[in-house]
Coordinates of C-alpha atoms in Angstrom, one line a residue:
M63 CA 0.1 -0.1 0.1
D64 CA 1.1 3.8 -0.8
I65 CA 0.5 5.6 2.3
T66 CA 0.6 9.3 2.7
Y67 CA 1.3 10.7 5.9
K68 CA 1.1 14.2 7.2
F69 CA 1.9 15.7 10.6
E70 CA 3.8 18.4 12.6
Y71 CA 7.2 17.2 14.3
E72 CA 8.5 20.0 16.4
S73 CA 11.7 18.3 16.7
C74 CA 12.5 18.0 12.9
F75 CA 15.1 20.8 12.4
A76 CA 14.2 21.1 8.5
A77 CA 10.5 21.7 9.5
R78 CA 11.6 24.3 12.3
L79 CA 13.6 26.0 9.8
V80 CA 11.2 27.0 7.6
Q81 CA 8.8 27.9 10.7
E82 CA 11.4 29.9 12.6
L83 CA 13.5 31.5 9.8
N84 CA 10.7 32.0 7.0
V85 CA 13.1 29.7 4.3
D86 CA 12.5 27.3 1.7
V87 CA 13.7 23.7 2.4
K88 CA 14.1 21.0 -0.1
L89 CA 15.3 17.6 0.9
L90 CA 17.9 16.3 -1.8
K91 CA 19.2 13.1 -0.1
K92 CA 18.8 10.7 2.5
Y93 CA 21.2 8.0 4.1
Y94 CA 20.2 5.6 6.8
S95 CA 22.7 4.4 9.2
D96 CA 22.3 2.5 12.4
D97 CA 20.5 5.1 14.4
L98 CA 21.3 8.1 12.4
L99 CA 19.9 10.1 9.6
Q100 CA 22.0 11.8 7.1
E101 CA 20.2 14.3 5.0
T102 CA 21.5 16.7 2.4
I103 CA 19.1 19.8 2.3
F104 CA 18.9 22.8 0.0
V105 CA 18.0 26.1 2.0
Y106 CA 16.8 29.1 -0.4
S107 CA 15.8 32.5 0.5
T108 CA 16.0 35.9 -1.2
N109 CA 16.6 37.6 2.1
E110 CA 20.7 37.1 3.0
N111 CA 20.2 38.0 6.4
K112 CA 17.5 35.3 7.2
L113 CA 20.2 32.6 5.3
K114 CA 22.8 33.6 7.3
L115 CA 21.2 32.3 10.2
V116 CA 20.7 28.9 9.1
I117 CA 24.3 27.5 9.8
P118 CA 24.4 28.7 13.4
Y119 CA 20.6 27.5 13.6
L120 CA 21.9 24.0 12.5
K121 CA 25.1 24.2 14.9
D122 CA 22.9 24.7 18.0
H123 CA 20.2 22.4 17.3
M124 CA 19.8 19.3 20.0
N125 CA 19.3 16.7 17.6
I126 CA 21.7 17.7 15.0
S127 CA 24.9 15.9 15.6
D128 CA 27.1 16.7 12.8
Y129 CA 26.6 19.0 9.7
D130 CA 28.9 19.6 6.6
I131 CA 28.5 22.6 4.3
I132 CA 28.4 21.3 0.6
S133 CA 28.1 24.8 -1.2
Q134 CA 26.7 28.3 -0.4
N135 CA 26.0 31.6 -2.3
E136 CA 23.7 34.9 -1.1
H137 CA 20.5 33.0 -1.7
S138 CA 21.2 29.6 -1.1
V139 CA 23.2 27.1 1.0
V140 CA 23.3 22.9 0.9
V141 CA 24.5 21.3 4.0
K142 CA 24.6 17.4 4.9
V143 CA 23.3 17.1 8.4
T144 CA 23.4 14.1 10.5
T145 CA 20.6 13.7 12.9
N146 CA 18.7 11.1 15.2
S147 CA 15.2 13.3 15.2
C148 CA 13.5 10.7 12.6
P149 CA 10.6 8.9 14.4
L150 CA 9.2 7.1 11.5
L151 CA 12.8 5.8 11.2
T152 CA 12.8 4.4 14.5
I153 CA 9.2 3.0 14.1
L154 CA 10.0 1.2 11.0
K155 CA 13.2 -0.4 12.7
K156 CA 10.6 -1.6 15.3
L157 CA 8.6 -3.2 12.5
D158 CA 11.5 -5.0 11.5
T159 CA 10.9 -4.0 7.7
D160 CA 13.7 -2.3 5.3
K161 CA 10.7 0.0 4.0
K162 CA 12.1 3.7 3.9
P163 CA 10.1 6.7 3.0
L164 CA 9.7 7.2 -0.5
V165 CA 9.4 11.2 -0.6
E166 CA 9.5 13.7 1.9
K167 CA 8.4 17.2 1.7
I168 CA 7.8 20.2 4.1
D169 CA 5.5 22.8 3.0
S170 CA 5.6 26.5 3.7
N171 CA 4.4 26.2 6.8
G172 CA 6.6 23.5 8.1
I173 CA 4.0 20.5 7.7
I174 CA 5.7 17.2 7.0
E175 CA 4.5 14.9 4.2
W176 CA 5.9 11.1 4.2
N177 CA 4.7 8.9 1.0
I178 CA 5.9 5.3 2.2
E179 CA 5.0 1.8 1.0
L180 CA 3.8 -0.6 3.7
D181 CA 2.6 -4.3 3.3
A182 CA 0.3 -4.8 5.9
L183 CA -2.6 -3.0 7.5
S184 CA -1.0 -3.7 10.8
D185 CA 1.7 -1.6 10.0
L186 CA -0.3 1.4 9.0
N187 CA -2.2 1.4 12.3
Y188 CA 0.9 0.8 14.2
I189 CA 2.7 3.8 12.8
S190 CA -0.4 6.2 13.3
D191 CA -0.6 5.0 16.9
A192 CA 3.2 5.5 17.7
L193 CA 3.4 8.9 16.0
K194 CA 0.6 10.1 18.3
T195 CA 1.3 8.2 21.4
K196 CA 5.1 8.0 21.7
Y197 CA 6.6 10.7 19.8
N198 CA 5.5 14.8 20.2
V199 CA 3.7 14.5 16.7
K200 CA 0.5 16.9 16.2
N201 CA -2.0 16.6 13.5
V202 CA -1.2 13.2 11.9
S203 CA -3.4 12.5 9.2
R204 CA -2.9 9.5 6.5
K205 CA -4.4 8.2 3.4
I206 CA -3.9 5.2 1.5
N207 CA -3.7 6.4 -2.3
K208 CA -5.5 4.8 -5.0
I209 CA -3.7 2.2 -7.1
K210 CA -3.8 2.9 -10.9
K211 CA -6.1 1.1 -12.9
Q212 CA -5.5 -1.8 -14.8
D213 CA -4.2 -1.4 -18.7
P214 CA -6.8 -2.3 -21.2
K215 CA -5.2 -5.5 -22.3
S216 CA -4.6 -6.8 -19.0
E217 CA -8.4 -6.1 -17.7
Y218 CA -9.4 -7.6 -21.0
I219 CA -7.6 -11.0 -20.2
L220 CA -8.7 -11.2 -16.6
H221 CA -12.2 -10.6 -17.5
E222 CA -12.0 -13.7 -20.4
A223 CA -10.4 -15.7 -17.9
Y224 CA -13.1 -14.9 -15.3
E225 CA -15.7 -15.4 -17.7
L226 CA -14.4 -18.8 -19.1
G227 CA -14.2 -20.5 -15.7
Y228 CA -10.5 -20.0 -15.2
F229 CA -11.0 -19.0 -11.4
D230 CA -14.1 -21.4 -10.8
T231 CA -14.0 -24.0 -8.0
P232 CA -12.9 -26.5 -9.6
K233 CA -11.8 -24.7 -12.9
R234 CA -13.8 -24.8 -15.8
I235 CA -11.0 -24.1 -18.0
G236 CA -7.2 -24.7 -17.6
L237 CA -4.2 -22.6 -17.9
E238 CA -2.9 -24.1 -21.4
E239 CA -6.4 -23.9 -22.8
L240 CA -6.9 -20.3 -22.0
S241 CA -3.7 -19.4 -23.5
V242 CA -4.6 -21.4 -26.8
I243 CA -7.6 -19.1 -26.7
L244 CA -6.3 -16.0 -25.9
H245 CA -3.2 -16.5 -28.2
I246 CA -0.7 -16.0 -25.0
P247 CA 2.3 -18.4 -24.2
P248 CA 1.3 -19.8 -20.7
T249 CA 4.1 -18.8 -18.6
T250 CA 3.3 -15.0 -19.8
L251 CA -0.4 -15.5 -19.3
D252 CA 0.1 -16.8 -15.8
L253 CA 2.4 -13.8 -15.0
I254 CA -0.4 -11.5 -16.2
L255 CA -3.1 -13.3 -14.3
R256 CA -1.4 -12.9 -11.1
D257 CA -0.2 -9.6 -11.8
S258 CA -3.6 -8.6 -12.5
V259 CA -5.2 -10.1 -9.6
K260 CA -3.0 -8.5 -7.2
K261 CA -3.8 -5.1 -8.9
V262 CA -7.5 -5.7 -8.3
L263 CA -7.0 -7.1 -4.5
K264 CA -4.9 -3.6 -3.5
N265 CA -7.4 -1.1 -5.3
N266 CA -10.0 -2.8 -3.6
F267 CA -8.2 -2.5 -0.3
S268 CA -7.0 1.1 -0.7
K269 CA -10.8 2.3 -1.1
Q270 CA -11.5 1.2 2.7
T271 CA -11.3 3.4 5.5
Y272 CA -9.3 2.4 8.7

């Protein structure tokens, strides 16, 4: 499932940069190591005085253990920051999963948005509960993103297989016979059907509210 989380997290240095200094922050790269997170950020402002406050702010932030200035000019600075203030990283490690945030954004109000791929509904609920109860995270919302529809060819193949009784118990038609009718090699047909059924199930689950 592709999930979007939105929340406010006061300990996030990047979100606080946006809120306190009124600068634009774009997250360029992420690297996870043990309990630390390294992020390369691009900070932009047309106000030179505000931009000058960025490095001192990072230097004094309690959740930043190290930083390295990669480039800097009058309107922007690129910095690699090492921090341990990433609650979702901690949560995912407790779930014993290698999934990481797919996309991270911070809007002009300092609201954090994370898109992440999860395998189970139990993980979805656990993360939401942990963000609310174990961390100082506010206004948590989540959304299960819609799955893309089947392409016309796959939809047709799935429909024909269903109508001809491939999914009946017992089957009214086997894979070999179905492949002859549809003029598709058995191995290829099997892969198409498996993938199509998976997409239908994902799409069905994504419409549910939990």
